[in-house]
mmCIF file of C-alpha atoms in Angstrom:
data_model
loop_
_atom_site.group_PDB
_atom_site.id
_atom_site.type_symbol
_atom_site.label_atom_id
_atom_site.label_comp_id
_atom_site.label_asym_id
_atom_site.label_seq_id
_atom_site.Cartn_x
_atom_site.Cartn_y
_atom_site.Cartn_z
ATOM 1 C CA ARG A 1 -78.386 -61.813 -50.742
ATOM 2 C CA GLN A 2 -76.442 -58.973 -51.633
ATOM 3 C CA ARG A 3 -73.642 -60.960 -53.257
ATOM 4 C CA GLN A 4 -76.415 -62.789 -55.451
ATOM 5 C CA MET A 5 -77.550 -59.343 -56.546
ATOM 6 C CA CYS A 6 -73.947 -58.278 -57.441
ATOM 7 C CA ILE A 7 -73.448 -61.474 -59.328
ATOM 8 C CA ARG A 8 -76.733 -61.021 -61.237
ATOM 9 C CA ASP A 9 -75.949 -57.310 -61.944
ATOM 10 C CA ARG A 10 -72.714 -58.407 -63.213
ATOM 11 C CA ALA A 11 -74.079 -60.933 -65.765
ATOM 12 C CA ARG A 12 -76.664 -58.366 -66.829
ATOM 13 C CA THR A 13 -73.844 -55.788 -67.525
ATOM 14 C CA GLU A 14 -71.947 -58.477 -69.312
ATOM 15 C CA THR A 15 -75.055 -59.335 -71.449
ATOM 16 C CA VAL A 16 -75.701 -55.751 -72.222
ATOM 17 C CA ARG A 17 -71.747 -55.230 -73.315
ATOM 18 C CA ARG A 18 -71.976 -58.322 -75.302
ATOM 19 C CA ARG A 19 -75.220 -57.141 -77.465
ATOM 20 C CA ALA A 20 -73.540 -53.683 -77.776
ATOM 21 C CA LEU A 21 -70.551 -55.098 -79.180
ATOM 22 C CA GLU A 22 -72.406 -57.368 -81.473
ATOM 23 C CA GLY A 23 -74.573 -54.238 -82.687
ATOM 24 C CA VAL A 24 -71.363 -52.402 -83.391
ATOM 25 C CA VAL A 25 -70.213 -55.309 -85.566
ATOM 26 C CA THR A 26 -73.658 -55.915 -87.314
ATOM 27 C CA LEU A 27 -73.570 -51.916 -88.235
ATOM 28 C CA GLY A 28 -70.030 -51.669 -89.144
ATOM 29 C CA SER A 29 -69.561 -54.906 -91.109
ATOM 30 C CA VAL A 30 -72.099 -54.512 -93.966
ATOM 31 C CA ASP A 31 -69.560 -54.297 -96.726
ATOM 32 C CA TRP A 32 -67.882 -57.790 -95.686
ATOM 33 C CA PRO A 33 -68.550 -60.569 -98.180
ATOM 34 C CA GLU A 34 -71.691 -62.504 -97.784
ATOM 35 C CA ASP A 35 -70.198 -65.661 -97.708
ATOM 36 C CA TYR A 36 -68.076 -67.953 -95.296
ATOM 37 C CA ARG A 37 -65.544 -65.105 -94.980
ATOM 38 C CA GLY A 38 -68.059 -62.476 -93.750
ATOM 39 C CA ALA A 39 -69.733 -65.039 -91.463
ATOM 40 C CA PHE A 40 -66.210 -65.915 -89.993
ATOM 41 C CA LEU A 41 -65.480 -62.263 -89.434
ATOM 42 C CA ARG A 42 -68.894 -61.526 -87.663
ATOM 43 C CA SER A 43 -68.450 -64.453 -85.443
ATOM 44 C CA VAL A 44 -64.834 -63.286 -84.488
ATOM 45 C CA ALA A 45 -65.115 -59.469 -84.250
ATOM 46 C CA PRO A 46 -67.177 -59.139 -80.934
ATOM 47 C CA GLY A 47 -64.355 -61.146 -79.149
ATOM 48 C CA ALA A 48 -61.742 -59.370 -81.124
ATOM 49 C CA LEU A 49 -63.364 -55.789 -79.781
ATOM 50 C CA GLU A 50 -63.641 -57.209 -76.236
ATOM 51 C CA ALA A 51 -60.017 -58.068 -76.442
ATOM 52 C CA ALA A 52 -58.870 -54.890 -77.619
ATOM 53 C CA LEU A 53 -60.935 -53.128 -74.854
ATOM 54 C CA HIS A 54 -59.795 -55.322 -72.373
ATOM 55 C CA HIS A 55 -55.977 -56.341 -73.502
ATOM 56 C CA GLY A 56 -55.067 -53.495 -75.852
ATOM 57 C CA VAL A 57 -54.558 -55.893 -78.882
ATOM 58 C CA PRO A 58 -55.780 -54.125 -81.939
ATOM 59 C CA ALA A 59 -59.044 -55.837 -83.125
ATOM 60 C CA SER A 60 -57.540 -55.552 -86.689
ATOM 61 C CA VAL A 61 -54.503 -57.719 -85.752
ATOM 62 C CA THR A 62 -56.825 -60.310 -83.867
ATOM 63 C CA LEU A 63 -59.172 -60.740 -86.950
ATOM 64 C CA ALA A 64 -56.571 -60.826 -89.447
ATOM 65 C CA GLN A 65 -54.596 -63.360 -87.481
ATOM 66 C CA ALA A 66 -57.597 -65.501 -86.868
ATOM 67 C CA ILE A 67 -58.157 -65.643 -90.641
ATOM 68 C CA GLN A 68 -54.487 -66.414 -91.494
ATOM 69 C CA GLU A 69 -54.013 -68.975 -88.912
ATOM 70 C CA SER A 70 -57.240 -70.592 -89.348
ATOM 71 C CA GLY A 71 -57.931 -70.325 -93.155
ATOM 72 C CA TRP A 72 -60.994 -68.339 -92.231
ATOM 73 C CA GLY A 73 -62.012 -70.724 -89.532
ATOM 74 C CA ARG A 74 -62.134 -73.716 -91.997
ATOM 75 C CA SER A 75 -58.775 -75.441 -90.726
ATOM 76 C CA GLY A 76 -59.012 -78.763 -88.742
ATOM 77 C CA LEU A 77 -57.588 -77.134 -85.978
ATOM 78 C CA ALA A 78 -60.224 -74.263 -85.948
ATOM 79 C CA GLN A 79 -63.300 -76.546 -86.670
ATOM 80 C CA ASP A 80 -62.481 -79.573 -84.281
ATOM 81 C CA HIS A 81 -60.682 -77.845 -81.505
ATOM 82 C CA HIS A 82 -61.712 -74.219 -81.655
ATOM 83 C CA ASN A 83 -58.007 -73.047 -82.017
ATOM 84 C CA LEU A 84 -58.056 -69.931 -84.308
ATOM 85 C CA PHE A 85 -54.656 -68.779 -83.742
ATOM 86 C CA GLY A 86 -52.322 -71.835 -84.064
ATOM 87 C CA VAL A 87 -51.706 -71.610 -80.279
ATOM 88 C CA LYS A 88 -49.170 -74.425 -79.309
ATOM 89 C CA ALA A 89 -50.005 -76.310 -76.078
ATOM 90 C CA GLY A 90 -47.953 -76.385 -72.802
ATOM 91 C CA ALA A 91 -47.324 -79.430 -70.839
ATOM 92 C CA SER A 92 -50.460 -78.772 -68.790
ATOM 93 C CA SER A 93 -52.881 -77.817 -71.478
ATOM 94 C CA ARG A 94 -55.220 -79.944 -73.311
ATOM 95 C CA ALA A 95 -53.746 -80.550 -76.585
ATOM 96 C CA VAL A 96 -53.867 -82.447 -79.894
ATOM 97 C CA VAL A 97 -50.912 -83.216 -82.027
ATOM 98 C CA MET A 98 -51.114 -82.214 -85.566
ATOM 99 C CA PRO A 99 -48.910 -81.669 -88.795
ATOM 100 C CA THR A 100 -47.771 -78.024 -89.309
ATOM 101 C CA VAL A 101 -45.218 -76.083 -91.128
ATOM 102 C CA GLU A 102 -42.197 -74.348 -89.404
ATOM 103 C CA ILE A 103 -39.763 -72.209 -91.136
ATOM 104 C CA SER A 104 -36.383 -72.232 -89.868
ATOM 105 C CA GLY A 105 -33.264 -70.712 -91.473
ATOM 106 C CA GLY A 106 -35.631 -70.091 -94.669
ATOM 107 C CA GLN A 107 -36.341 -73.687 -94.866
ATOM 108 C CA GLU A 108 -39.726 -74.983 -94.471
ATOM 109 C CA ARG A 109 -40.111 -78.122 -92.187
ATOM 110 C CA HIS A 110 -43.062 -80.352 -91.832
ATOM 111 C CA VAL A 111 -43.555 -81.319 -88.289
ATOM 112 C CA ARG A 112 -46.013 -82.554 -85.874
ATOM 113 C CA ALA A 113 -46.674 -80.348 -82.910
ATOM 114 C CA ARG A 114 -49.080 -80.238 -79.963
ATOM 115 C CA PHE A 115 -51.837 -77.390 -80.074
ATOM 116 C CA ARG A 116 -53.792 -76.247 -77.619
ATOM 117 C CA THR A 117 -57.723 -77.238 -77.702
ATOM 118 C CA PHE A 118 -60.296 -74.465 -76.654
ATOM 119 C CA ASP A 119 -64.109 -75.401 -75.599
ATOM 120 C CA SER A 120 -65.223 -72.557 -78.124
ATOM 121 C CA PRO A 121 -63.864 -70.245 -80.764
ATOM 122 C CA ALA A 122 -64.769 -67.350 -78.060
ATOM 123 C CA ASP A 123 -62.405 -68.927 -75.531
ATOM 124 C CA SER A 124 -59.651 -69.020 -78.313
ATOM 125 C CA VAL A 125 -60.145 -65.319 -78.962
ATOM 126 C CA ALA A 126 -60.120 -64.408 -75.219
ATOM 127 C CA HIS A 127 -57.105 -66.564 -74.809
ATOM 128 C CA HIS A 128 -55.153 -64.873 -77.729
ATOM 129 C CA GLY A 129 -55.896 -61.369 -76.131
ATOM 130 C CA ALA A 130 -54.720 -62.573 -72.665
ATOM 131 C CA LEU A 131 -51.558 -64.222 -74.142
ATOM 132 C CA LEU A 132 -50.413 -61.206 -76.262
ATOM 133 C CA SER A 133 -51.163 -58.794 -73.487
ATOM 134 C CA GLN A 134 -49.553 -60.934 -70.632
ATOM 135 C CA ASP A 135 -46.738 -62.638 -71.980
ATOM 136 C CA ASP A 136 -43.398 -60.869 -71.804
ATOM 137 C CA ARG A 137 -42.166 -62.288 -75.324
ATOM 138 C CA TYR A 138 -44.920 -59.765 -76.687
ATOM 139 C CA GLY A 139 -44.143 -56.794 -74.560
ATOM 140 C CA THR A 140 -42.568 -54.765 -77.213
ATOM 141 C CA ALA A 141 -45.869 -55.179 -79.333
ATOM 142 C CA GLN A 142 -47.764 -53.904 -76.460
ATOM 143 C CA LEU A 143 -45.942 -50.528 -76.673
ATOM 144 C CA HIS A 144 -47.547 -50.127 -80.009
ATOM 145 C CA ARG A 145 -51.140 -50.680 -79.282
ATOM 146 C CA ASP A 146 -52.217 -47.487 -80.852
ATOM 147 C CA SER A 147 -50.807 -48.397 -84.413
ATOM 148 C CA TRP A 148 -51.764 -51.843 -85.908
ATOM 149 C CA ARG A 149 -48.753 -51.736 -88.154
ATOM 150 C CA ASP A 150 -46.225 -51.166 -85.648
ATOM 151 C CA PHE A 151 -47.972 -53.812 -83.156
ATOM 152 C CA LEU A 152 -47.833 -56.233 -85.845
ATOM 153 C CA ASP A 153 -44.513 -55.672 -86.932
ATOM 154 C CA ALA A 154 -43.272 -56.038 -83.318
ATOM 155 C CA LEU A 155 -45.312 -59.114 -82.873
ATOM 156 C CA ALA A 156 -44.750 -61.099 -85.986
ATOM 157 C CA PRO A 157 -40.959 -62.162 -85.474
ATOM 158 C CA VAL A 158 -41.855 -63.458 -82.214
ATOM 159 C CA TYR A 159 -45.205 -65.056 -82.888
ATOM 160 C CA ALA A 160 -44.617 -67.038 -86.225
ATOM 161 C CA SER A 161 -41.555 -68.547 -87.913
ATOM 162 C CA ASP A 162 -42.719 -67.370 -91.410
ATOM 163 C CA PRO A 163 -40.574 -64.172 -92.251
ATOM 164 C CA ARG A 164 -43.611 -63.017 -94.350
ATOM 165 C CA TYR A 165 -46.158 -63.284 -91.593
ATOM 166 C CA ALA A 166 -46.305 -59.315 -90.920
ATOM 167 C CA GLN A 167 -46.941 -58.818 -94.477
ATOM 168 C CA ARG A 168 -49.676 -61.541 -94.814
ATOM 169 C CA VAL A 169 -51.629 -60.157 -91.972
ATOM 170 C CA GLY A 170 -51.201 -56.770 -92.801
ATOM 171 C CA TRP A 171 -52.425 -57.415 -96.265
ATOM 172 C CA LEU A 172 -55.647 -58.963 -95.006
ATOM 173 C CA ILE A 173 -56.098 -55.963 -92.530
ATOM 174 C CA GLU A 174 -56.098 -53.781 -95.676
ATOM 175 C CA ARG A 175 -57.837 -55.785 -97.991
ATOM 176 C CA TYR A 176 -60.981 -56.248 -95.614
ATOM 177 C CA GLU A 177 -60.546 -52.815 -93.960
ATOM 178 C CA LEU A 178 -60.211 -54.585 -90.415
ATOM 179 C CA ASP A 179 -58.949 -51.619 -88.771
ATOM 180 C CA ARG A 180 -62.254 -49.776 -88.846
ATOM 181 C CA TRP A 181 -62.749 -50.008 -85.214
ATOM 182 C CA ASP A 182 -59.094 -49.724 -83.791
ATOM 183 C CA ARG A 183 -59.346 -45.735 -83.473
ATOM 184 C CA TRP A 184 -62.710 -45.938 -81.784
ATOM 185 C CA VAL A 185 -61.530 -48.754 -79.215
ATOM 186 C CA SER A 186 -58.119 -46.607 -78.576
ATOM 187 C CA GLU A 187 -60.212 -43.570 -77.852
ATOM 188 C CA LEU A 188 -62.578 -45.544 -75.721
ATOM 189 C CA ALA A 189 -59.770 -46.890 -73.675
ATOM 190 C CA LEU A 190 -58.377 -43.424 -73.178
ATOM 191 C CA HIS A 191 -61.520 -42.314 -71.973
ATOM 192 C CA ASP A 192 -62.061 -45.084 -69.532
ATOM 193 C CA ALA A 193 -58.629 -44.855 -68.162
#
């Protein structure tokens, strides 16, 4: 019985937390476009804030990467398989094979690759946060969690084959002011530590 009460309290706390993050997004996103772009950002932002709080991945980077990798959630990989970040699949992951462009030695190559599938866009955002915080390949980026620019500069060469990836993602952050919550999340994380 006590275990059931603990589970119920945890679920209630998570519901309150989710609603609070949705409220923060609603209040803080009034200047976003009133079209598919704003709708996409509003749908991804609560998860991006959650990933920032739990994993130290700047919400601005998560949001901009989701835009860049999924074409504002309109790519086939995003719509049909809920993969917002172009995450490749390992041997044990559920996957779909799709065409993609890889850049190697300055040359574009059209290849077919295995991409991970997710049950929902929220699962994709949660996986992205966990991946960037736990995978050793992104350890240098984690040293810069208080600066989206430094985080992105460390992340980009490992995450993407496009040599202009950091520039593209950074432009999105600046254009849509996606860093609006980064300082708040950093301060909150320091306060909770």
